[in-house]
C-alpha positions as a Python dict, from the first residue, in 0.01 Angstrom:
ca = {
    (1, 'X'): (0, 0, 0),
    (2, 'X'): (-314, 56, -194),
    (3, 'X'): (-530, -69, 95),
    (4, 'X'): (-350, 146, 347),
    (5, 'X'): (-394, 450, 132),
    (6, 'X'): (-762, 368, 104),
    (7, 'X'): (-793, 351, 480),
    (8, 'X'): (-636, 692, 519),
    (9, 'X'): (-910, 920, 657),
    (10, 'X'): (-905, 1282, 563),
    (11, 'X'): (-1002, 1526, 839),
    (12, 'X'): (-1368, 1617, 831),
    (13, 'X'): (-1482, 1980, 840),
    (14, 'X'): (-1815, 2097, 987),
    (15, 'X'): (-2014, 2291, 732),
    (16, 'X'): (-2115, 2645, 839),
    (17, 'X'): (-2494, 2661, 897),
    (18, 'X'): (-2648, 2988, 796),
    (19, 'X'): (-2961, 3094, 984),
    (20, 'X'): (-3183, 3303, 761),
    (21, 'X'): (-3212, 3662, 881),
    (22, 'X'): (-3588, 3646, 884),
    (23, 'X'): (-3576, 3374, 1154),
    (24, 'X'): (-3344, 3587, 1367),
    (25, 'X'): (-3577, 3885, 1336),
    (26, 'X'): (-3878, 3667, 1414),
    (27, 'X'): (-3709, 3534, 1728),
    (28, 'X'): (-3624, 3885, 1843),
    (29, 'X'): (-3979, 4000, 1768),
    (30, 'X'): (-4128, 3717, 1975),
    (31, 'X'): (-3885, 3744, 2266),
    (32, 'X'): (-3887, 4122, 2303),
    (33, 'X'): (-4239, 4147, 2453),
    (34, 'X'): (-4157, 3866, 2696),
    (35, 'X'): (-3833, 4038, 2793),
    (36, 'X'): (-4012, 4371, 2843),
    (37, 'X'): (-4283, 4200, 3046),
    (38, 'X'): (-4015, 4035, 3263),
    (39, 'X'): (-3843, 4369, 3321),
    (40, 'X'): (-4177, 4531, 3406),
    (41, 'X'): (-4253, 4247, 3647),
    (42, 'X'): (-3919, 4291, 3825),
    (43, 'X'): (-3973, 4666, 3854),
    (44, 'X'): (-4330, 4614, 3981),
    (45, 'X'): (-4210, 4375, 4250),
    (46, 'X'): (-3948, 4626, 4364),
    (47, 'X'): (-4172, 4934, 4374),
    (48, 'X'): (-4490, 4750, 4483),
    (49, 'X'): (-4371, 4478, 4722),
    (50, 'X'): (-4707, 4457, 4896),
    (51, 'X'): (-4894, 4420, 4567),
    (52, 'X'): (-4892, 4040, 4553),
    (53, 'X'): (-5176, 3827, 4682),
    (54, 'X'): (-5016, 3520, 4844),
    (55, 'X'): (-5232, 3288, 5054),
    (56, 'X'): (-5010, 3324, 5360),
    (57, 'X'): (-4818, 3619, 5502),
    (58, 'X'): (-4616, 3679, 5816),
    (59, 'X'): (-4834, 3721, 6124),
    (60, 'X'): (-4822, 4061, 6297),
    (61, 'X'): (-4761, 3876, 6623),
    (62, 'X'): (-4477, 3644, 6719),
    (63, 'X'): (-4172, 3825, 6573),
    (64, 'X'): (-4182, 3632, 6247),
    (65, 'X'): (-4244, 3293, 6407),
    (66, 'X'): (-4598, 3261, 6272),
    (67, 'X'): (-4782, 3278, 5942),
    (68, 'X'): (-5144, 3377, 5892),
    (69, 'X'): (-5392, 3377, 5604),
    (70, 'X'): (-5361, 3693, 5398),
    (71, 'X'): (-5664, 3915, 5463),
    (72, 'X'): (-5640, 4046, 5105),
    (73, 'X'): (-5609, 3713, 4926),
    (74, 'X'): (-5973, 3718, 4809),
    (75, 'X'): (-5888, 4007, 4574),
    (76, 'X'): (-5772, 3732, 4341),
    (77, 'X'): (-6130, 3623, 4288),
    (78, 'X'): (-6319, 3949, 4355),
    (79, 'X'): (-6203, 4204, 4099),
    (80, 'X'): (-6487, 4450, 4161),
    (81, 'X'): (-6556, 4416, 4533),
    (82, 'X'): (-6424, 4717, 4724),
    (83, 'X'): (-6395, 4521, 5049),
    (84, 'X'): (-6387, 4152, 4955),
    (85, 'X'): (-6447, 3875, 5211),
    (86, 'X'): (-6143, 3776, 5414),
    (87, 'X'): (-6024, 3455, 5582),
    (88, 'X'): (-5997, 3426, 5959),
    (89, 'X'): (-5676, 3548, 6127),
    (90, 'X'): (-5551, 3221, 6278),
    (91, 'X'): (-5171, 3219, 6322),
    (92, 'X'): (-4977, 2894, 6283),
    (93, 'X'): (-4607, 2818, 6323),
    (94, 'X'): (-4385, 2918, 6029),
    (95, 'X'): (-4164, 2621, 6119),
    (96, 'X'): (-4384, 2319, 6178),
    (97, 'X'): (-4313, 2164, 6521),
    (98, 'X'): (-4148, 1823, 6534),
    (99, 'X'): (-4468, 1669, 6672),
    (100, 'X'): (-4700, 1904, 6488),
    (101, 'X'): (-5040, 1784, 6371),
    (102, 'X'): (-5152, 2046, 6120),
    (103, 'X'): (-5501, 2053, 5969),
    (104, 'X'): (-5627, 2300, 5710),
    (105, 'X'): (-6002, 2351, 5667),
    (106, 'X'): (-6109, 2476, 5323),
    (107, 'X'): (-6449, 2606, 5222),
    (108, 'X'): (-6693, 2893, 5192),
    (109, 'X'): (-6911, 3091, 5433),
    (110, 'X'): (-7032, 2786, 5626),
    (111, 'X'): (-6670, 2685, 5684),
    (112, 'X'): (-6600, 3043, 5796),
    (113, 'X'): (-6881, 3005, 6054),
    (114, 'X'): (-7116, 3266, 5904),
    (115, 'X'): (-7300, 3444, 6059),
    (116, 'X'): (-7131, 3372, 6392),
    (117, 'X'): (-6821, 3543, 6524),
    (118, 'X'): (-6506, 3336, 6490),
    (119, 'X'): (-6574, 3123, 6798),
    (120, 'X'): (-6874, 2974, 6619),
    (121, 'X'): (-6674, 2787, 6354),
    (122, 'X'): (-6681, 2408, 6350),
    (123, 'X'): (-6303, 2414, 6301),
    (124, 'X'): (-6246, 2548, 6653),
    (125, 'X'): (-6467, 2281, 6806),
    (126, 'X'): (-6276, 2022, 6605),
    (127, 'X'): (-5949, 2172, 6731),
    (128, 'X'): (-6067, 2129, 7091),
    (129, 'X'): (-6150, 1765, 7028),
    (130, 'X'): (-5820, 1691, 6855),
    (131, 'X'): (-5617, 1859, 7130),
    (132, 'X'): (-5797, 1650, 7389),
    (133, 'X'): (-5723, 1315, 7223),
    (134, 'X'): (-5375, 1407, 7092),
    (135, 'X'): (-5219, 1562, 7405),
    (136, 'X'): (-4864, 1476, 7299),
    (137, 'X'): (-4893, 1658, 6965),
    (138, 'X'): (-4894, 2026, 6879),
    (139, 'X'): (-5237, 2049, 6712),
    (140, 'X'): (-5306, 2334, 6469),
    (141, 'X'): (-5642, 2364, 6291),
    (142, 'X'): (-5629, 2653, 6044),
    (143, 'X'): (-5958, 2774, 5899),
    (144, 'X'): (-5933, 2909, 5542),
    (145, 'X'): (-6306, 2948, 5481),
    (146, 'X'): (-6393, 3259, 5274),
    (147, 'X'): (-6750, 3370, 5204),
    (148, 'X'): (-6885, 3382, 4845),
    (149, 'X'): (-6599, 3174, 4703),
    (150, 'X'): (-6622, 2828, 4550),
    (151, 'X'): (-6400, 2547, 4424),
    (152, 'X'): (-6216, 2780, 4184),
    (153, 'X'): (-6070, 2956, 4488),
    (154, 'X'): (-5995, 2629, 4668),
    (155, 'X'): (-5815, 2480, 4369),
    (156, 'X'): (-5627, 2808, 4328),
    (157, 'X'): (-5475, 2795, 4679),
    (158, 'X'): (-5421, 2418, 4696),
    (159, 'X'): (-5047, 2417, 4624),
    (160, 'X'): (-4985, 2703, 4868),
    (161, 'X'): (-5163, 2501, 5137),
    (162, 'X'): (-4965, 2191, 5040),
    (163, 'X'): (-4641, 2388, 5085),
    (164, 'X'): (-4728, 2428, 5456),
    (165, 'X'): (-4701, 2051, 5520),
    (166, 'X'): (-5058, 1963, 5622),
    (167, 'X'): (-5128, 1635, 5802),
    (168, 'X'): (-5491, 1648, 5691),
    (169, 'X'): (-5713, 1869, 5475),
    (170, 'X'): (-6086, 1910, 5536),
    (171, 'X'): (-6321, 2040, 5265),
    (172, 'X'): (-6677, 2161, 5309),
    (173, 'X'): (-6777, 2349, 4993),
    (174, 'X'): (-7021, 2345, 4702),
    (175, 'X'): (-7311, 2581, 4773),
    (176, 'X'): (-7149, 2868, 4579),
    (177, 'X'): (-7070, 2699, 4247),
    (178, 'X'): (-7325, 2907, 4060),
    (179, 'X'): (-7316, 3253, 4216),
    (180, 'X'): (-6981, 3254, 4396),
    (181, 'X'): (-6681, 3434, 4244),
    (182, 'X'): (-6610, 3296, 3893),
    (183, 'X'): (-6910, 3063, 3928),
    (184, 'X'): (-7125, 2944, 3640),
    (185, 'X'): (-7376, 3231, 3687),
    (186, 'X'): (-7168, 3486, 3876),
    (187, 'X'): (-7116, 3855, 3801),
    (188, 'X'): (-6752, 3796, 3903),
    (189, 'X'): (-6698, 3605, 3581),
    (190, 'X'): (-6471, 3809, 3356),
    (191, 'X'): (-6311, 3538, 3140),
    (192, 'X'): (-6594, 3331, 2993),
    (193, 'X'): (-6730, 2994, 3096),
    (194, 'X'): (-6441, 2751, 3040),
    (195, 'X'): (-6289, 2611, 3362),
    (196, 'X'): (-5953, 2582, 3185),
    (197, 'X'): (-5956, 2951, 3090),
    (198, 'X'): (-6067, 3055, 3439),
    (199, 'X'): (-5790, 2856, 3603),
    (200, 'X'): (-5537, 3004, 3357),
    (201, 'X'): (-5665, 3352, 3443),
    (202, 'X'): (-5615, 3284, 3814),
    (203, 'X'): (-5262, 3160, 3743),
    (204, 'X'): (-5174, 3490, 3570),
    (205, 'X'): (-5271, 3680, 3886),
    (206, 'X'): (-4940, 3574, 4040),
    (207, 'X'): (-4799, 3860, 3829),
    (208, 'X'): (-4779, 4212, 3977),
    (209, 'X'): (-4816, 4359, 3627),
    (210, 'X'): (-5137, 4167, 3561),
    (211, 'X'): (-5275, 4265, 3902),
    (212, 'X'): (-5191, 4629, 3839),
    (213, 'X'): (-5361, 4625, 3497),
    (214, 'X'): (-5670, 4458, 3640),
    (215, 'X'): (-5680, 4714, 3917),
    (216, 'X'): (-5684, 4995, 3660),
    (217, 'X'): (-5960, 4833, 3458),
    (218, 'X'): (-6190, 4708, 3736),
    (219, 'X'): (-6534, 4864, 3765),
    (220, 'X'): (-6722, 5011, 4057),
    (221, 'X'): (-6872, 4767, 4308),
    (222, 'X'): (-7242, 4692, 4258),
    (223, 'X'): (-7498, 4856, 4482),
    (224, 'X'): (-7868, 4842, 4536),
    (225, 'X'): (-8125, 5110, 4453),
    (226, 'X'): (-8113, 5452, 4617),
    (227, 'X'): (-7762, 5393, 4747),
    (228, 'X'): (-7840, 5065, 4923),
    (229, 'X'): (-7544, 4832, 4948),
    (230, 'X'): (-7629, 4495, 4794),
    (231, 'X'): (-7551, 4181, 4991),
    (232, 'X'): (-7292, 3945, 4846),
    (233, 'X'): (-7578, 3711, 4753),
    (234, 'X'): (-7746, 3983, 4547),
    (235, 'X'): (-7441, 4139, 4387),
    (236, 'X'): (-7276, 3814, 4277),
    (237, 'X'): (-7582, 3658, 4112),
    (238, 'X'): (-7588, 3710, 3735),
    (239, 'X'): (-7825, 3458, 3573),
    (240, 'X'): (-8062, 3424, 3868),
    (241, 'X'): (-8291, 3151, 3732),
    (242, 'X'): (-8113, 2823, 3656),
    (243, 'X'): (-8351, 2536, 3568),
    (244, 'X'): (-8221, 2182, 3630),
    (245, 'X'): (-8215, 2102, 3257),
    (246, 'X'): (-8025, 2416, 3154),
    (247, 'X'): (-7671, 2444, 3019),
    (248, 'X'): (-7572, 2672, 3308),
    (249, 'X'): (-7684, 2406, 3554),
    (250, 'X'): (-7471, 2141, 3380),
    (251, 'X'): (-7180, 2384, 3365),
    (252, 'X'): (-7196, 2427, 3743),
    (253, 'X'): (-7187, 2051, 3797),
    (254, 'X'): (-6891, 2014, 3559),
    (255, 'X'): (-6691, 2292, 3721),
    (256, 'X'): (-6758, 2152, 4068),
    (257, 'X'): (-6635, 1808, 3970),
    (258, 'X'): (-6338, 1938, 3770),
    (259, 'X'): (-6214, 2177, 4038),
    (260, 'X'): (-6278, 1940, 4328),
    (261, 'X'): (-6086, 1663, 4153),
    (262, 'X'): (-5788, 1891, 4087),
    (263, 'X'): (-5799, 2018, 4445),
    (264, 'X'): (-5807, 1674, 4604),
    (265, 'X'): (-5534, 1535, 4378),
    (266, 'X'): (-5288, 1804, 4489),
    (267, 'X'): (-5299, 1656, 4839),
    (268, 'X'): (-5358, 1290, 4758),
    (269, 'X'): (-5055, 1287, 4525),
    (270, 'X'): (-4850, 1363, 4838),
    (271, 'X'): (-5043, 1107, 5047),
    (272, 'X'): (-5209, 1375, 5260),
    (273, 'X'): (-5545, 1254, 5396),
    (274, 'X'): (-5840, 1451, 5257),
    (275, 'X'): (-6186, 1460, 5413),
    (276, 'X'): (-6472, 1594, 5199),
    (277, 'X'): (-6802, 1674, 5366),
    (278, 'X'): (-7133, 1607, 5193),
    (279, 'X'): (-7340, 1923, 5157),
    (280, 'X'): (-7634, 1982, 5390),
    (281, 'X'): (-7912, 2235, 5343),
    (282, 'X'): (-8246, 2330, 5493),
    (283, 'X'): (-8504, 2111, 5320),
    (284, 'X'): (-8806, 2123, 5551),
    (285, 'X'): (-8833, 2486, 5662),
    (286, 'X'): (-8676, 2686, 5378),
    (287, 'X'): (-8929, 2760, 5102),
    (288, 'X'): (-8800, 2778, 4744),
    (289, 'X'): (-8622, 3108, 4693),
    (290, 'X'): (-8786, 3405, 4524),
    (291, 'X'): (-8841, 3329, 4153),
    (292, 'X'): (-9153, 3305, 3935),
    (293, 'X'): (-9015, 2988, 3779),
    (294, 'X'): (-9051, 2815, 4119),
    (295, 'X'): (-9430, 2860, 4123),
    (296, 'X'): (-9661, 2582, 4013),
    (297, 'X'): (-9779, 2236, 4124),
    (298, 'X'): (-9501, 2052, 3939),
    (299, 'X'): (-9231, 2299, 4032),
    (300, 'X'): (-9039, 2372, 4351),
    (301, 'X'): (-9326, 2537, 4542),
    (302, 'X'): (-9579, 2266, 4465),
    (303, 'X'): (-9333, 1987, 4531),
    (304, 'X'): (-9251, 2130, 4875),
    (305, 'X'): (-9620, 2153, 4966),
    (306, 'X'): (-9674, 1790, 4866),
    (307, 'X'): (-9362, 1686, 5059),
    (308, 'X'): (-9494, 1845, 5377),
    (309, 'X'): (-9830, 1672, 5332),
    (310, 'X'): (-9657, 1339, 5277),
    (311, 'X'): (-9447, 1384, 5591),
    (312, 'X'): (-9758, 1479, 5794),
    (313, 'X'): (-9926, 1157, 5671),
    (314, 'X'): (-9635, 956, 5816),
    (315, 'X'): (-9456, 843, 5498),
    (316, 'X'): (-9112, 972, 5596),
    (317, 'X'): (-8922, 778, 5329),
    (318, 'X'): (-9120, 924, 5038),
    (319, 'X'): (-9125, 1268, 5203),
    (320, 'X'): (-8745, 1276, 5223),
    (321, 'X'): (-8719, 1220, 4848),
    (322, 'X'): (-8982, 1485, 4779),
    (323, 'X'): (-8814, 1747, 4999),
    (324, 'X'): (-8484, 1684, 4820),
    (325, 'X'): (-8666, 1709, 4487),
    (326, 'X'): (-8817, 2046, 4585),
    (327, 'X'): (-8468, 2174, 4669),
    (328, 'X'): (-8328, 2045, 4338),
    (329, 'X'): (-8609, 2214, 4142),
    (330, 'X'): (-8539, 2551, 4304),
    (331, 'X'): (-8407, 2760, 4012),
    (332, 'X'): (-8230, 3003, 4249),
    (333, 'X'): (-7927, 2788, 4322),
    (334, 'X'): (-7788, 2894, 4657),
    (335, 'X'): (-7837, 2536, 4784),
    (336, 'X'): (-7622, 2267, 4627),
    (337, 'X'): (-7838, 2008, 4446),
    (338, 'X'): (-7835, 1635, 4521),
    (339, 'X'): (-7604, 1576, 4226),
    (340, 'X'): (-7320, 1756, 4403),
    (341, 'X'): (-7309, 1496, 4680),
    (342, 'X'): (-7292, 1226, 4415),
    (343, 'X'): (-6987, 1409, 4279),
    (344, 'X'): (-6831, 1421, 4628),
    (345, 'X'): (-6885, 1048, 4671),
    (346, 'X'): (-6744, 971, 4326),
    (347, 'X'): (-6429, 1180, 4377),
    (348, 'X'): (-6371, 1033, 4723),
    (349, 'X'): (-6377, 683, 4577),
    (350, 'X'): (-6164, 784, 4279),
    (351, 'X'): (-5888, 953, 4481),
    (352, 'X'): (-5891, 768, 4812),
    (353, 'X'): (-6027, 1070, 5000),
    (354, 'X'): (-6279, 1023, 5282),
    (355, 'X'): (-6646, 1099, 5225),
    (356, 'X'): (-6772, 1271, 5544),
    (357, 'X'): (-7150, 1231, 5591),
    (358, 'X'): (-7247, 1583, 5702),
    (359, 'X'): (-7577, 1588, 5512),
    (360, 'X'): (-7660, 1242, 5643),
    (361, 'X'): (-7592, 1351, 6002),
    (362, 'X'): (-7819, 1655, 5964),
    (363, 'X'): (-8096, 1426, 5834),
    (364, 'X'): (-8039, 1165, 6106),
    (365, 'X'): (-8087, 1421, 6383),
    (366, 'X'): (-8393, 1588, 6223),
    (367, 'X'): (-8764, 1506, 6273),
    (368, 'X'): (-8871, 1266, 6001),
    (369, 'X'): (-8516, 1262, 5864),
    (370, 'X'): (-8565, 1600, 5691),
    (371, 'X'): (-8326, 1878, 5805),
    (372, 'X'): (-8483, 2208, 5901),
    (373, 'X'): (-8455, 2492, 6149),
    (374, 'X'): (-8325, 2266, 6427),
    (375, 'X'): (-7995, 2263, 6231),
    (376, 'X'): (-8002, 2575, 6009),
    (377, 'X'): (-8051, 2949, 6052),
    (378, 'X'): (-8183, 2998, 5697),
    (379, 'X'): (-8108, 2809, 5374),
    (380, 'X'): (-7758, 2663, 5426),
    (381, 'X'): (-7582, 2819, 5726),
    (382, 'X'): (-7596, 2602, 6040),
    (383, 'X'): (-7690, 2730, 6382),
    (384, 'X'): (-7464, 2679, 6681),
    (385, 'X'): (-7581, 2321, 6731),
    (386, 'X'): (-7533, 2252, 6362),
    (387, 'X'): (-7173, 2374, 6362),
    (388, 'X'): (-7093, 2162, 6667),
    (389, 'X'): (-7242, 1861, 6487),
    (390, 'X'): (-7029, 1922, 6176),
    (391, 'X'): (-6719, 1928, 6398),
    (392, 'X'): (-6818, 1597, 6556),
    (393, 'X'): (-6877, 1425, 6221),
    (394, 'X'): (-6542, 1542, 6082),
    (395, 'X'): (-6374, 1424, 6404),
    (396, 'X'): (-6533, 1081, 6376),
    (397, 'X'): (-6411, 1049, 6017),
    (398, 'X'): (-6058, 1147, 6122),
    (399, 'X'): (-6078, 899, 6409),
    (400, 'X'): (-6184, 620, 6174),
    (401, 'X'): (-5892, 710, 5946),
    (402, 'X'): (-5646, 677, 6235),
    (403, 'X'): (-5540, 1043, 6281),
    (404, 'X'): (-5263, 1003, 6020),
    (405, 'X'): (-5091, 739, 6231),
    (406, 'X'): (-5091, 935, 6558),
    (407, 'X'): (-5157, 763, 6888),
    (408, 'X'): (-5487, 896, 7015),
    (409, 'X'): (-5615, 879, 7372),
    (410, 'X'): (-5985, 859, 7301),
    (411, 'X'): (-6071, 819, 7669),
    (412, 'X'): (-5990, 1191, 7704),
    (413, 'X'): (-6273, 1288, 7470),
    (414, 'X'): (-6541, 1491, 7646),
    (415, 'X'): (-6915, 1490, 7585),
    (416, 'X'): (-7076, 1678, 7293),
    (417, 'X'): (-7237, 1916, 7544),
    (418, 'X'): (-6893, 2003, 7686),
    (419, 'X'): (-6766, 2099, 7341),
    (420, 'X'): (-7086, 2287, 7268),
    (421, 'X'): (-7036, 2495, 7584),
    (422, 'X'): (-6665, 2547, 7508),
    (423, 'X'): (-6758, 2754, 7198),
    (424, 'X'): (-6797, 3042, 7447),
    (425, 'X'): (-7081, 3203, 7254),
    (426, 'X'): (-7288, 3440, 7465),
    (427, 'X'): (-7634, 3595, 7429),
    (428, 'X'): (-7452, 3893, 7275),
    (429, 'X'): (-7305, 3673, 7002),
    (430, 'X'): (-7646, 3522, 6933),
    (431, 'X'): (-7797, 3870, 6903),
    (432, 'X'): (-7530, 3958, 6645),
    (433, 'X'): (-7633, 3647, 6452),
    (434, 'X'): (-7999, 3744, 6470),
    (435, 'X'): (-7933, 4088, 6319),
    (436, 'X'): (-7711, 3942, 6046),
    (437, 'X'): (-7971, 3683, 5949),
    (438, 'X'): (-8247, 3947, 5940),
    (439, 'X'): (-8030, 4166, 5718),
    (440, 'X'): (-7990, 3875, 5480),
    (441, 'X'): (-8340, 3729, 5476),
    (442, 'X'): (-8528, 4056, 5420),
    (443, 'X'): (-8367, 4088, 5077),
    (444, 'X'): (-8346, 3884, 4757),
    (445, 'X'): (-8328, 3584, 4717),
    (446, 'X'): (-8545, 3526, 5024),
    (447, 'X'): (-8805, 3778, 4911),
    (448, 'X'): (-8882, 3914, 4562),
    (449, 'X'): (-8688, 4229, 4467),
    (450, 'X'): (-9011, 4433, 4487),
    (451, 'X'): (-9060, 4334, 4854),
    (452, 'X'): (-8706, 4361, 4982),
    (453, 'X'): (-8635, 4569, 5289),
    (454, 'X'): (-8320, 4751, 5394),
    (455, 'X'): (-8317, 4611, 5747),
    (456, 'X'): (-8014, 4809, 5851),
    (457, 'X'): (-8183, 5139, 5768),
    (458, 'X'): (-8523, 5056, 5913),
    (459, 'X'): (-8424, 4890, 6243),
    (460, 'X'): (-8385, 5092, 6565),
    (461, 'X'): (-8186, 4925, 6849),
    (462, 'X'): (-8366, 4894, 7180),
    (463, 'X'): (-8080, 4937, 7431),
    (464, 'X'): (-7700, 4933, 7460),
    (465, 'X'): (-7683, 4553, 7435),
    (466, 'X'): (-7888, 4555, 7116),
    (467, 'X'): (-7710, 4859, 6977),
    (468, 'X'): (-7365, 4704, 7017),
    (469, 'X'): (-7482, 4377, 6858),
    (470, 'X'): (-7645, 4566, 6571),
    (471, 'X'): (-7322, 4757, 6512),
    (472, 'X'): (-7110, 4443, 6507),
    (473, 'X'): (-7349, 4275, 6264),
    (474, 'X'): (-7295, 4572, 6033),
    (475, 'X'): (-6916, 4554, 6044),
    (476, 'X'): (-6810, 4718, 6370),
    (477, 'X'): (-6536, 4553, 6576),
    (478, 'X'): (-6657, 4241, 6756),
    (479, 'X'): (-6378, 4270, 7013),
    (480, 'X'): (-6465, 4633, 7092),
    (481, 'X'): (-6832, 4543, 7126),
    (482, 'X'): (-6762, 4267, 7375),
    (483, 'X'): (-6523, 4485, 7576),
    (484, 'X'): (-6777, 4768, 7594),
    (485, 'X'): (-7053, 4530, 7701),
    (486, 'X'): (-6831, 4364, 7964),
    (487, 'X'): (-6751, 4705, 8110),
    (488, 'X'): (-7124, 4778, 8131),
    (489, 'X'): (-7187, 4447, 8305),
    (490, 'X'): (-6906, 4522, 8552),
    (491, 'X'): (-7048, 4866, 8623),
    (492, 'X'): (-7376, 4701, 8724),
    (493, 'X'): (-7206, 4431, 8932),
    (494, 'X'): (-7290, 4153, 8682),
    (495, 'X'): (-6946, 3995, 8707),
    (496, 'X'): (-7042, 3653, 8573),
    (497, 'X'): (-7186, 3806, 8256),
    (498, 'X'): (-6874, 4019, 8212),
    (499, 'X'): (-6654, 3712, 8261),
    (500, 'X'): (-6849, 3528, 7990),
    (501, 'X'): (-6768, 3802, 7737),
    (502, 'X'): (-6400, 3793, 7836),
    (503, 'X'): (-6394, 3413, 7798),
    (504, 'X'): (-6501, 3460, 7439),
    (505, 'X'): (-6213, 3702, 7381),
    (506, 'X'): (-5967, 3462, 7545),
    (507, 'X'): (-6080, 3179, 7319),
    (508, 'X'): (-6049, 3395, 7010),
    (509, 'X'): (-5706, 3542, 7095),
    (510, 'X'): (-5500, 3274, 7274),
    (511, 'X'): (-5173, 3458, 7197),
    (512, 'X'): (-5268, 3770, 7396),
    (513, 'X'): (-5247, 3808, 7772),
    (514, 'X'): (-5474, 4111, 7820),
    (515, 'X'): (-5807, 3922, 7783),
    (516, 'X'): (-5680, 3672, 8040),
    (517, 'X'): (-5604, 3950, 8289),
    (518, 'X'): (-5947, 4105, 8233),
    (519, 'X'): (-6109, 3765, 8279),
    (520, 'X'): (-5914, 3703, 8600),
    (521, 'X'): (-6030, 4038, 8742),
    (522, 'X'): (-6395, 3951, 8680),
    (523, 'X'): (-6352, 3601, 8822),
    (524, 'X'): (-6202, 3744, 9139),
    (525, 'X'): (-6489, 3990, 9164),
    (526, 'X'): (-6730, 3696, 9131),
    (527, 'X'): (-6541, 3501, 9400),
    (528, 'X'): (-6394, 3238, 9165),
    (529, 'X'): (-6033, 3246, 9284),
    (530, 'X'): (-5927, 2907, 9145),
    (531, 'X'): (-6018, 2988, 8786),
    (532, 'X'): (-5879, 3340, 8824),
    (533, 'X'): (-5544, 3200, 8935),
    (534, 'X'): (-5530, 2969, 8632),
    (535, 'X'): (-5606, 3263, 8400),
    (536, 'X'): (-5331, 3474, 8556),
    (537, 'X'): (-5076, 3195, 8525),
    (538, 'X'): (-5158, 3164, 8155),
    (539, 'X'): (-5124, 3540, 8115),
    (540, 'X'): (-4780, 3537, 8278),
    (541, 'X'): (-4662, 3260, 8047),
    (542, 'X'): (-4765, 3466, 7746),
    (543, 'X'): (-4615, 3796, 7865),
    (544, 'X'): (-4496, 3876, 8217),
    (545, 'X'): (-4665, 4180, 8367),
    (546, 'X'): (-4648, 4348, 8706),
    (547, 'X'): (-5026, 4354, 8742),
    (548, 'X'): (-5067, 3979, 8689),
    (549, 'X'): (-4771, 3896, 8913),
    (550, 'X'): (-4899, 4118, 9196),
    (551, 'X'): (-5246, 3966, 9178),
    (552, 'X'): (-5103, 3613, 9187),
    (553, 'X'): (-4883, 3704, 9481),
    (554, 'X'): (-5185, 3842, 9667),
    (555, 'X'): (-5376, 3521, 9602),
    (556, 'X'): (-5082, 3315, 9728),
    (557, 'X'): (-5063, 3518, 10050),
}
C-alpha cells in the first residue's frame, strides 16, 4: 500500500510566467517604427504604383506577351542624373517558349554598343549566329548593357535576370569600376566605400518609401562651366588621379572581384552557364589620359613612348608588355588594368564559368599584337569590326561549351563578312558615331580641362545628311533621322540608299510591319521584286494590311 501511495502522481500545474512591463514597452517601441514603415510602404505602393524600379516591365507591344528592360531602372544607381542611361528596348517572351534558348548579355557601354545605334551591338551579331546554328530553337539574346554602370549594377540585377530562366549569361564589364555609378572614385557614391554597405543600400531601393525620400533629397545634376552639360565621363569622376599603389586603386580591384564573384555565383548555383569576357582596350594608339601625374619618363607617357620605340625596333614581345604597363600606369582609370583580367580568370576557374578571350583576340588581330585603332574608336569602345569580333569570340566560347546541350548545325554558320554586313549599319550610322566620338574626345579626360571644347556648340553641319546625324548624336530620334534621310534619298531617285536605311529599321524593330512595307516599296522602285516580295510576306505575318496584300497580289499577277 505504501509503495502504491508513493507512486501516486499529483497533477502538475504550470507556473504563470510574468513578463516584466519594461520588456513589453521595449518590444512595442521597437516594433512601432517597423509597423509604421510597413504601412507607409503599402500606401506608397498603392498611390505610386509606377514608382518602383524593377529590371523588367511589360513591353508596350504584344498585348502583355512580352517583357522588356525597364528604361528607368538605372535610377537605382544614378541618384543625381536627370536623364540616366537606359538599357536597350529588346522585348522577350513573358512565357519562355518550350524550345527557347534565352541568353542575357550584361555589361556597360561597350556591351550597349556605344557609340553605335542599337544595330551595332555585338549581342545582335551573336543572335544572328545562334539563330543560324540553332534553327529548331527559339533564340532570344537580350542586351542589358547600360552606360556608366559597373559590377554593382550587374550584381544588383542578377536575381531578377535569374528569375527569367536564362540558358546562358554573358558578361563584358570592368572598365567603369572606378568612375561608374557607386564606383571607387565616383561622384555617384553616397554611402561610403564599403561594398557591403553599397550593396545593402541598393537592396533598400526596392522600397517605394526609400525611393521617395531619396528623390526628395537628391541634388541637381552636375554641369560644366557656362551652362555646358558635362559628359558622363566628366560628371561621374570624383578622385580623378588614381595611382597604381593607392588605396582607391586597391579598393576598385576588391570591389570588382567581390561583385563579380557574387554575380557569377547567382547563376552558377543554378547551373546556368556563364561566359565572362576579358577586357580589351586601346594600347597602341590611345595616349595616357589627361593628368599631370602621367607625365615623366618613368610614368605612363614615357612608358608609352618607349613601348612604341621597342615595337618599331621589332621586339614585339617586350613591346606588348610595355604597352600594357603604360596603360596600367595611367592614373585616369577609364581603362581596366591588367589585374582585372587576372580577376576574371581567377573567378572563372573558381566558379566553373568560361573565360572568354576578348582581349587576346583583339591583340591577335592587331599589328605587332598590340590593339589600336584597327579595333577601337578611342580608349575602350570598339569600332564596327571590333564589335563583330567580340560576337564571334563569345560564339566560339558558347560553341566549345556545347550550347547548353542543344543540337547545333554548325554547317549553317555563315562567314564573318556575312555577319559583318548583316549589322545593317549605313554611312549615316557611321556619321552619327563620328559626331559622338568627337563630342567625347574634345573634352576631359582626353584633353586637359583648360583645353576642352564644346563640340556640340562649335560644330556647324554641312548638309541635311550631316545635320540629321549630328542631331541624332545629340539625342534626337535615330528612327526619325533614318526615315527623313530615306525620304530624301527617294526624292532624288536613290532607291538603293533609301532601302539601306529601311533595312536598318527592319533589323532594329522586327515586331513592326511598317518598316518592312517601306523597305518593300523601295526595293520595288529599285527593281528588286524577289526581296520586296519576301519583305511584304513578313509584313503580312506581323499585321495584315490592305496595302501589303494589294502589292503582293500585283506582284503575283
